[in-house]
mmCIF file of C-alpha atoms in Angstrom:
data_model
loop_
_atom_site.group_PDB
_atom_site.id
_atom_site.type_symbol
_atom_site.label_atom_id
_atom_site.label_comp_id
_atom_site.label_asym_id
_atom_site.label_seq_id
_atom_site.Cartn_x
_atom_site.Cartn_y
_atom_site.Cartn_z
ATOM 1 C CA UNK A 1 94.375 122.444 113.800
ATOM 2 C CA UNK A 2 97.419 121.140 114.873
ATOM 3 C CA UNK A 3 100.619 122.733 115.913
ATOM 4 C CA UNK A 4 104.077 122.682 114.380
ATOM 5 C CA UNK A 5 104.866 120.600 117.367
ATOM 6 C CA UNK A 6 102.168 118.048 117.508
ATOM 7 C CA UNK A 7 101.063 115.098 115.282
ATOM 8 C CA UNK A 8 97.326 114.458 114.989
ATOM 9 C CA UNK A 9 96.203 111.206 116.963
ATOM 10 C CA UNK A 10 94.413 108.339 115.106
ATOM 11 C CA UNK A 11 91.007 107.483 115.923
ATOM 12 C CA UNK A 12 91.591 104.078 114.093
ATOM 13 C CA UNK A 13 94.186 101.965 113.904
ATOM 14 C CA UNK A 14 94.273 98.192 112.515
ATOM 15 C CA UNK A 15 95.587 95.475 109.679
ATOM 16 C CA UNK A 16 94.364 94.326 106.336
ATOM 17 C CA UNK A 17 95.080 90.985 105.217
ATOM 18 C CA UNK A 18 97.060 90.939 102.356
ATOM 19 C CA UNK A 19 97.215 87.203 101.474
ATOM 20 C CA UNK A 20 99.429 85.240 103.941
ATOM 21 C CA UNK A 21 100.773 88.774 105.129
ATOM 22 C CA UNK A 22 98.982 92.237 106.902
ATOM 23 C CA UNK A 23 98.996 95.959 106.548
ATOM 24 C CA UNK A 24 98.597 98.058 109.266
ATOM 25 C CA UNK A 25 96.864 100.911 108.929
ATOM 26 C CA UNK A 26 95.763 104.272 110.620
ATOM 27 C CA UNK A 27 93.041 106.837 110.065
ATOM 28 C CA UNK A 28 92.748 110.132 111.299
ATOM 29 C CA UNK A 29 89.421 111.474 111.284
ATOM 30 C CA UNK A 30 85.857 110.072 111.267
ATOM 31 C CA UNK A 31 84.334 108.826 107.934
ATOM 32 C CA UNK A 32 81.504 111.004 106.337
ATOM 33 C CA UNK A 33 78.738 109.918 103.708
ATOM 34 C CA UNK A 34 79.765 111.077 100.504
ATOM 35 C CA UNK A 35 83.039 112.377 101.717
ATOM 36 C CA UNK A 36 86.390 110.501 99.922
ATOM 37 C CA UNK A 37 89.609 109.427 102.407
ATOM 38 C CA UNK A 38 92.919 110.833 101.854
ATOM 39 C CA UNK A 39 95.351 108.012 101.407
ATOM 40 C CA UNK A 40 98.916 108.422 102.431
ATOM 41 C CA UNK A 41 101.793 106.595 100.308
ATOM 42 C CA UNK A 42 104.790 106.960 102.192
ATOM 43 C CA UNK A 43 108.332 106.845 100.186
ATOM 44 C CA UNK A 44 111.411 104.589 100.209
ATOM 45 C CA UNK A 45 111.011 102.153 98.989
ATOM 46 C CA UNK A 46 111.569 101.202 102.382
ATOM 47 C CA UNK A 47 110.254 104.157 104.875
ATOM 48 C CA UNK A 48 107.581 104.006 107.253
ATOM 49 C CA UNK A 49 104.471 106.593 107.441
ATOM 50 C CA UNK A 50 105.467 108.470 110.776
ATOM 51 C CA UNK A 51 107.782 110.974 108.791
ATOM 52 C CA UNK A 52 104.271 111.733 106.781
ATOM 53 C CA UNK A 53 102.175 112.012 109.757
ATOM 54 C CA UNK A 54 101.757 115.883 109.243
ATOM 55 C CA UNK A 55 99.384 115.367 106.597
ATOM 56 C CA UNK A 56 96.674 113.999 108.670
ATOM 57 C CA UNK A 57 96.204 117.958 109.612
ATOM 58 C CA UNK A 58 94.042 117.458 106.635
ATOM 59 C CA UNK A 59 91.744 116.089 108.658
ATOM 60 C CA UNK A 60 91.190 118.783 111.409
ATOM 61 C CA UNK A 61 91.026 121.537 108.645
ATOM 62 C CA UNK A 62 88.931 119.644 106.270
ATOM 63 C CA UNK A 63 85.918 116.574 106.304
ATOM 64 C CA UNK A 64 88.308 114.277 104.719
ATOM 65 C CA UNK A 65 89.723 111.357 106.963
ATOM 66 C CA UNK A 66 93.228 110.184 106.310
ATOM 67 C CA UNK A 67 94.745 106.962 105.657
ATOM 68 C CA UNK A 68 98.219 106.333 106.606
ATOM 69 C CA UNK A 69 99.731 102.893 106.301
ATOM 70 C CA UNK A 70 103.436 100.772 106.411
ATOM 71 C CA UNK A 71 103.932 99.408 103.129
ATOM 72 C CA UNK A 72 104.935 95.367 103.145
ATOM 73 C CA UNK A 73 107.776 94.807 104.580
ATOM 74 C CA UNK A 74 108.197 97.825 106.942
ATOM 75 C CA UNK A 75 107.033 99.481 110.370
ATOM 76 C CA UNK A 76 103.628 97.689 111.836
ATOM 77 C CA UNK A 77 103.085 95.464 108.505
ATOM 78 C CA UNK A 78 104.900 92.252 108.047
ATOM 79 C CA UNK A 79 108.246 92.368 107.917
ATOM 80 C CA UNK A 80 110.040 89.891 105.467
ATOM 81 C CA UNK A 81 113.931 90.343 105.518
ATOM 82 C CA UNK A 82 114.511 87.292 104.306
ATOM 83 C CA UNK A 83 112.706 87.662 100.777
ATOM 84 C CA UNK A 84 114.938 88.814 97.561
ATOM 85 C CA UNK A 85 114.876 90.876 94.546
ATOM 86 C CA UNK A 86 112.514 89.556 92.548
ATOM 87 C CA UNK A 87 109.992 89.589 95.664
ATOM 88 C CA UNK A 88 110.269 93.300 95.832
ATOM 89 C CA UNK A 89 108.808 94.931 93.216
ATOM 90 C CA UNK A 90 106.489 97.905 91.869
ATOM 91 C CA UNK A 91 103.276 95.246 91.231
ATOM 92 C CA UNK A 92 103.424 94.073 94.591
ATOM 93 C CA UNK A 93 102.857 96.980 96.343
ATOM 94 C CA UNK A 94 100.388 98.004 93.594
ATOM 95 C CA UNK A 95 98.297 94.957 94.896
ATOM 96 C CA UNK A 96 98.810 95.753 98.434
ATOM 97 C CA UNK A 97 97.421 98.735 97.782
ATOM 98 C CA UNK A 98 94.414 97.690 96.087
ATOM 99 C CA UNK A 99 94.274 95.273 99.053
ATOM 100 C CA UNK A 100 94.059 97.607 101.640
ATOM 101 C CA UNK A 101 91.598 99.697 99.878
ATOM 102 C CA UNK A 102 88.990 97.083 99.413
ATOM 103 C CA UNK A 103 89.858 95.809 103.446
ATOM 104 C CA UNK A 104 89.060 99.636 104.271
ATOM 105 C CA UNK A 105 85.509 99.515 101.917
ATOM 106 C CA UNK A 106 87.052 102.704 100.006
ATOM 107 C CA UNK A 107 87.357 101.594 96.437
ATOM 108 C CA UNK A 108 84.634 103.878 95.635
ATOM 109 C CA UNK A 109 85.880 106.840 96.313
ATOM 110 C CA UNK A 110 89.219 108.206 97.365
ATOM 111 C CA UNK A 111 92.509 110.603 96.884
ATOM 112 C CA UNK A 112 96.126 109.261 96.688
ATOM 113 C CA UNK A 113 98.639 111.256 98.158
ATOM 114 C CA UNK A 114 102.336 110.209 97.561
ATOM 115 C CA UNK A 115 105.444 111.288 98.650
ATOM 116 C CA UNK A 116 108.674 110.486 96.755
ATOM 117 C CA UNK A 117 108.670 106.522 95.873
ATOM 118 C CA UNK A 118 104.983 106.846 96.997
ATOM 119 C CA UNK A 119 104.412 109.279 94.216
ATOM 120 C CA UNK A 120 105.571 106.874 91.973
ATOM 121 C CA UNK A 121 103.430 104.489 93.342
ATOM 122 C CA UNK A 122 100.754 106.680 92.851
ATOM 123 C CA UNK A 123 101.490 107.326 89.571
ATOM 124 C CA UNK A 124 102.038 103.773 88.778
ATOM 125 C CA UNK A 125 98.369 103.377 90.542
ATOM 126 C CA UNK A 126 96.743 106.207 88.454
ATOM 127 C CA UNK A 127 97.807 105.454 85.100
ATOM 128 C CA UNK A 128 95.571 102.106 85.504
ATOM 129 C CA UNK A 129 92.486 104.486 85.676
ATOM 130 C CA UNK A 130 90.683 103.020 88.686
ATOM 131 C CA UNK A 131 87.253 103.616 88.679
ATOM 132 C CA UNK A 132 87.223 105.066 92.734
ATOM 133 C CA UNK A 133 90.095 107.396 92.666
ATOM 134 C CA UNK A 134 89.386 110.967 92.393
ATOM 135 C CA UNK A 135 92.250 112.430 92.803
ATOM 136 C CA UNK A 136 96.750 112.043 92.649
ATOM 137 C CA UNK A 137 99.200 114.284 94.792
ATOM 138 C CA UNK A 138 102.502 113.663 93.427
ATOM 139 C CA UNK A 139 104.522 114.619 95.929
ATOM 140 C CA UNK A 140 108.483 115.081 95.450
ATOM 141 C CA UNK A 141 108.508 112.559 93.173
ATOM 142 C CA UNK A 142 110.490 111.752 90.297
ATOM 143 C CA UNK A 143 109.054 110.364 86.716
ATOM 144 C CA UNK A 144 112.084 108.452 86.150
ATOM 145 C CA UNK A 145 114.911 106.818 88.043
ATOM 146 C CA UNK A 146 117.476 108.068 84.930
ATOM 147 C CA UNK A 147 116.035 111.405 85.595
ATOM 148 C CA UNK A 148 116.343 111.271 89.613
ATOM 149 C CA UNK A 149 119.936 109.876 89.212
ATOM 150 C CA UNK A 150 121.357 112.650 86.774
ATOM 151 C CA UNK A 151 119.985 115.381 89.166
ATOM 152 C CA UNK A 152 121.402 113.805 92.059
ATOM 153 C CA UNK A 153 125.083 113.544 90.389
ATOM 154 C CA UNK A 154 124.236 117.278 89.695
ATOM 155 C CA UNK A 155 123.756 118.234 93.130
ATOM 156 C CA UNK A 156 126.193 116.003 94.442
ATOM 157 C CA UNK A 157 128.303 118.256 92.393
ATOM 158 C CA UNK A 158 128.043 121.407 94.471
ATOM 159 C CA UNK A 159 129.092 119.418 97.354
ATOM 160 C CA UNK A 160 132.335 120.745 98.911
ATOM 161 C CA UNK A 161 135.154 118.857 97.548
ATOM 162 C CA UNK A 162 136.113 116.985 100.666
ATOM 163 C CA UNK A 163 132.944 115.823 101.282
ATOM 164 C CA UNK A 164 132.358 114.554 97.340
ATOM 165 C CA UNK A 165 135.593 112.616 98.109
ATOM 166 C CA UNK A 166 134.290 111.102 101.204
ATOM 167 C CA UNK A 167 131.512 109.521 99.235
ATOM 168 C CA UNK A 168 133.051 108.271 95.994
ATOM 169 C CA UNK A 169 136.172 106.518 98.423
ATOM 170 C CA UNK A 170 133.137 104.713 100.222
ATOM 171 C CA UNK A 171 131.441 103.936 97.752
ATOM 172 C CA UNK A 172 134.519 102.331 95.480
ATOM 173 C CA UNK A 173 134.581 99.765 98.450
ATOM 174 C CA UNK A 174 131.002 99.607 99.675
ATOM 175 C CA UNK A 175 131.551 100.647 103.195
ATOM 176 C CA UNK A 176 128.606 102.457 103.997
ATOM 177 C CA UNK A 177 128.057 102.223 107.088
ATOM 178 C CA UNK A 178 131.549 103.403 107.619
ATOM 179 C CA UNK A 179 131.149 106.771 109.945
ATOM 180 C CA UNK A 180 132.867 109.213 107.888
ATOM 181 C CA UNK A 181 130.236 108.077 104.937
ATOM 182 C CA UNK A 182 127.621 108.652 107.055
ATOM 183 C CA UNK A 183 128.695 111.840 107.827
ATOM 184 C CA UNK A 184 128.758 112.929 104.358
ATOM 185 C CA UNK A 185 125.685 111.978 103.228
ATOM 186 C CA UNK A 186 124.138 114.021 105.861
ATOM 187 C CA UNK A 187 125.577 117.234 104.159
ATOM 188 C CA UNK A 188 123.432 116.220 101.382
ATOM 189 C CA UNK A 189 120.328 115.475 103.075
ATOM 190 C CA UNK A 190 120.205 118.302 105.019
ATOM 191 C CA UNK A 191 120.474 120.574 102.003
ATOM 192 C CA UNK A 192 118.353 118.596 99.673
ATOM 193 C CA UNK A 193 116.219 115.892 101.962
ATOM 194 C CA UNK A 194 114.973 117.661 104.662
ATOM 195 C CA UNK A 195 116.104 121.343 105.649
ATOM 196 C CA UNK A 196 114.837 121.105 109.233
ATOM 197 C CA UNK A 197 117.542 120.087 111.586
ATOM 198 C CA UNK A 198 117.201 118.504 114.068
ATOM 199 C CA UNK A 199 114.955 116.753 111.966
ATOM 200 C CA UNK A 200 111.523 116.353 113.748
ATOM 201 C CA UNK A 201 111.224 113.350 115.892
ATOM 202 C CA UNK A 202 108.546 111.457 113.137
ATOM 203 C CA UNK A 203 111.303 112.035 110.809
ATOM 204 C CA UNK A 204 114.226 110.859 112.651
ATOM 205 C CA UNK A 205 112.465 107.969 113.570
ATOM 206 C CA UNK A 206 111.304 107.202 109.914
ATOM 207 C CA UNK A 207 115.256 107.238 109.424
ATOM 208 C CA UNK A 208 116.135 105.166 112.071
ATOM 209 C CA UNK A 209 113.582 102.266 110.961
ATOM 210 C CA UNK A 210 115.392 102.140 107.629
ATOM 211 C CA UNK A 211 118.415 101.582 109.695
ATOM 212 C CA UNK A 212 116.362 98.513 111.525
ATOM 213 C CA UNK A 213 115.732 96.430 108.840
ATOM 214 C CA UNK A 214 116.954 97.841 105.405
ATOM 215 C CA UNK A 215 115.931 95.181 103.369
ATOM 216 C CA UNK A 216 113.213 96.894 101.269
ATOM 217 C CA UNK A 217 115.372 99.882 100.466
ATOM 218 C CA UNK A 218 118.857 98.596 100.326
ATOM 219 C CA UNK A 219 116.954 96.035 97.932
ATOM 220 C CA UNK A 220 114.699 98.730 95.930
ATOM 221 C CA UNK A 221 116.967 101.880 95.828
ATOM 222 C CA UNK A 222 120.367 101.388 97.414
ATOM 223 C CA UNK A 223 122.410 102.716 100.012
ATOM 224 C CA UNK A 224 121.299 106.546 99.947
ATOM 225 C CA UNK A 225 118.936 108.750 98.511
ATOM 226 C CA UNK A 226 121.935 109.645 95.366
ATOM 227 C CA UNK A 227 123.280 106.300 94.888
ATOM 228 C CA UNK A 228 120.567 104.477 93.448
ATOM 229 C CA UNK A 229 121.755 100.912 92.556
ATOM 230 C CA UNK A 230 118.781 98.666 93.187
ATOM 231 C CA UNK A 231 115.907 96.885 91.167
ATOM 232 C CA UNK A 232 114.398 100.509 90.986
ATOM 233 C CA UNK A 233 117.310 102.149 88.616
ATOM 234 C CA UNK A 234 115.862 101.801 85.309
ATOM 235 C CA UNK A 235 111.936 102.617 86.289
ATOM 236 C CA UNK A 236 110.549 105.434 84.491
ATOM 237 C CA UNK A 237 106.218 106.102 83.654
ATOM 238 C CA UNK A 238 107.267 109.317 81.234
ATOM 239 C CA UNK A 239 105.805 106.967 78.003
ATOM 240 C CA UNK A 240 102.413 106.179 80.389
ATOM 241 C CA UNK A 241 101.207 110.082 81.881
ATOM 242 C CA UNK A 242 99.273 110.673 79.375
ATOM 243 C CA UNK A 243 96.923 107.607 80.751
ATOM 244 C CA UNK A 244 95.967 109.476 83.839
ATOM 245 C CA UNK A 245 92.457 110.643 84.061
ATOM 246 C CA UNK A 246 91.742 112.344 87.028
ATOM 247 C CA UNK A 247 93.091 116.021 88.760
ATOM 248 C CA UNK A 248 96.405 115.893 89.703
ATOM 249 C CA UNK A 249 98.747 118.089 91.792
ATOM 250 C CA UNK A 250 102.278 118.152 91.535
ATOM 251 C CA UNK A 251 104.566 119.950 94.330
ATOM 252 C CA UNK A 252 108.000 119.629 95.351
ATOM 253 C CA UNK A 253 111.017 122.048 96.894
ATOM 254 C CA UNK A 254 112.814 124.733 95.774
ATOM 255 C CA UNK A 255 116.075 122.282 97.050
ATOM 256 C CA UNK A 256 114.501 118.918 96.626
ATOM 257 C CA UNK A 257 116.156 116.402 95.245
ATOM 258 C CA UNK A 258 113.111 115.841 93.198
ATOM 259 C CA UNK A 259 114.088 118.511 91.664
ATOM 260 C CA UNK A 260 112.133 120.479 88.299
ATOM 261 C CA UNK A 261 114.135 118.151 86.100
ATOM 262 C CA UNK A 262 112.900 114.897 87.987
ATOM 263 C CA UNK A 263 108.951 116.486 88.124
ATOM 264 C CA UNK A 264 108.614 117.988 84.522
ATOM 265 C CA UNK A 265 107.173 115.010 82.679
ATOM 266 C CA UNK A 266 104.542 115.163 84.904
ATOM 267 C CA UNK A 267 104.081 118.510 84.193
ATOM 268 C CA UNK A 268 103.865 118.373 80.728
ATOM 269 C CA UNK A 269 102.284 114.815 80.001
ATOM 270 C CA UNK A 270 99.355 114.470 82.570
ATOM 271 C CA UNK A 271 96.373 115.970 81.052
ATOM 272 C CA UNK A 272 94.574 117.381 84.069
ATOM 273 C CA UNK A 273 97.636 118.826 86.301
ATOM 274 C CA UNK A 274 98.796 122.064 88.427
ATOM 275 C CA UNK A 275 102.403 122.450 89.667
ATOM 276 C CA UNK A 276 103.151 124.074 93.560
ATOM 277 C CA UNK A 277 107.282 125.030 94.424
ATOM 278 C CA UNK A 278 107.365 125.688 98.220
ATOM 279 C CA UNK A 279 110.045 128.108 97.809
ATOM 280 C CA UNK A 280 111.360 127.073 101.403
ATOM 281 C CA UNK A 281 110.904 123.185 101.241
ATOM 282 C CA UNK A 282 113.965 120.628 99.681
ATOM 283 C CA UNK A 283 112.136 117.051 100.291
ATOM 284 C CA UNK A 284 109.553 117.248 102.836
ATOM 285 C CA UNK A 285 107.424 120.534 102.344
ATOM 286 C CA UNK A 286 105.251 118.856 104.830
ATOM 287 C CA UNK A 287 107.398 119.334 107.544
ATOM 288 C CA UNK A 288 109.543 122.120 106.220
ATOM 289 C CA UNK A 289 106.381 124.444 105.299
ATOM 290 C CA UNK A 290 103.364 122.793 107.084
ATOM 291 C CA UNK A 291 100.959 125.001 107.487
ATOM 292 C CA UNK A 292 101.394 126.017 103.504
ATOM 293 C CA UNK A 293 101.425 122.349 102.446
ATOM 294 C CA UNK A 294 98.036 121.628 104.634
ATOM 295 C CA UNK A 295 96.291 125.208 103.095
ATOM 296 C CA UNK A 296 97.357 123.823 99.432
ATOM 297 C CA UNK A 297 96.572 120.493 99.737
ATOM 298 C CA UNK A 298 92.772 121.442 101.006
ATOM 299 C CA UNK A 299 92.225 123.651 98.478
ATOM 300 C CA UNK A 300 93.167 121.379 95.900
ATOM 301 C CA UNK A 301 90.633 118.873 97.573
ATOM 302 C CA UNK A 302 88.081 121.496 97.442
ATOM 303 C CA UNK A 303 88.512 122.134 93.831
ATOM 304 C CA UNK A 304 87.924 118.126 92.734
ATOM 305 C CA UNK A 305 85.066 117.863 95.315
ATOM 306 C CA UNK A 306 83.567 121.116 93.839
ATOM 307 C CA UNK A 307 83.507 119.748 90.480
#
């Protein structure tokens, strides 16, 4: 088992082709016969999979590899800042995924875990009822952008005052990159993104890629994690959950932004689901409660494996 302090190394690292473009890709752990991958889906849109990293624990407690991986268009996969809206969108990282699936020779049997967009992605994923997945972890995920926006207004409401004016004057003139903007939306990620701070090195550097090369999430979801003004704003799968056909596990934070309003459809609509609150956790009960996250996650591998 890993420490607080350390990341697990990969044993494999590598690309998939995804038709004139690649995915990279890591695993952690060796592959057994009979025994299904854990597959990472990290969040943005726009992130890269370093500030997920603690889940390949998973592999050191359990027999389960896992599968980490830069969507299109960020980290170690192609990078294509030049491409527009209508290049971005849900259905083409739906395909990437099936892509690097069938590059990894795991479409017979695997679990999704996704965190925030990647749990919508996962959703998105699961809802198509694909014959090799066994299990979904939604993970701080929302089952609508209207849903995800409301809440965010909501908490952006129990800001202190000077700090609620900092962002609406930036945001009347779009200057978000100005310092004291910056500033401001810090006070609401570290109450309601992630609660560790410092943040951890994997997640500081997760949120100094986005800085890099923006394009996916500036495109996708907007400027920060509360004003959502990309091609993502209107998404929603609430009319779909009831599609999903395998076990699925839905956690969040006590202070996540993904907060009980954002994760209730799920909740209610997926046939086959159980619900986790890390009572200590906003965003990233990975980081914020590790060792908890890793002993839930592996039991709820356990269970589907057992059945």
């Amino acid at each position: 088992m890993t420490t607080a302090r350390t990341l697990a190394p990969a044993d494999r690292e590598g690309t998939v082709a995804f038709g004139e473009f690649e995915t990279w890709y890591r695993i952690t752990g060796e592959p057994s016969p009979g025994v299904a991958p854990l597959v990472v889906l990290h969040g943005g849109p726009g992130c890269v999979h370093d500030y997920v990293l603690t889940i390949a624990d998973l592999a050191q407690r359990t027999c389960h590899p896992v599968i980490h991986y830069d969507q299109l268009g960020n980290g170690r996969s192609t990078r294509l800042p030049d491409r527009g809206a209508d290049f971005w969108t849900p259905e083409l990282f739906l395909a990437e995924l099936d892509s690097l699936l069938a590059g990894l020779g795991v479409l017979d049997g695997y679990h999704l875990l996704g965190q925030s967009w990647g749990g919508m992605l996962g959703a998105e994923h699961a809802v198509r009822r694909p014959a090799g997945l066994r299990s979904l972890t939604i993970a701080d995920s929302p089952a609508s952008m209207e849903l995800w926006v409301a809440e965010a207004n909501r908490l952006r409401a129990l800001l202190p005052p000077e700090v609620r004016a900092t962002l609406l004057a930036h945001e009347s003139d779009g200057s978000y990159d100005h310092p004291e903007y910056q500033r401001a939306m810090e006070v609401f990620y570290d109450r309601h993104v992630c609660r560790v701070v410092p943040n951890p090195p994997e997640v500081a550097a997760t949120f100094a890629a986005i800085e890099a090369d923006p394009t996916v999430y500036l495109t996708m979801n907007g400027p920060t994690e509360f004003h959502v003004i990309g091609t993502l704003r209107d998404w929603t799968i609430i009319d779909r959950l009831d599609r999903m056909a395998v076990p699925t596990l839905v956690v969040s934070g006590a202070h996540d932004e993904a907060t009980e309003a954002c994760v209730r459809p799920f909740t209610e609509r997926i046939p086959d689901v159980r619900q986790h609150v890390f009572p200590d956790s906003s965003h990233m009960p990975h980081v914020e409660e590790r060792a908890a996250f890793m002993e839930l996650l592996a039991g709820f591998l356990a269970e589907v494996e057992g059945r």
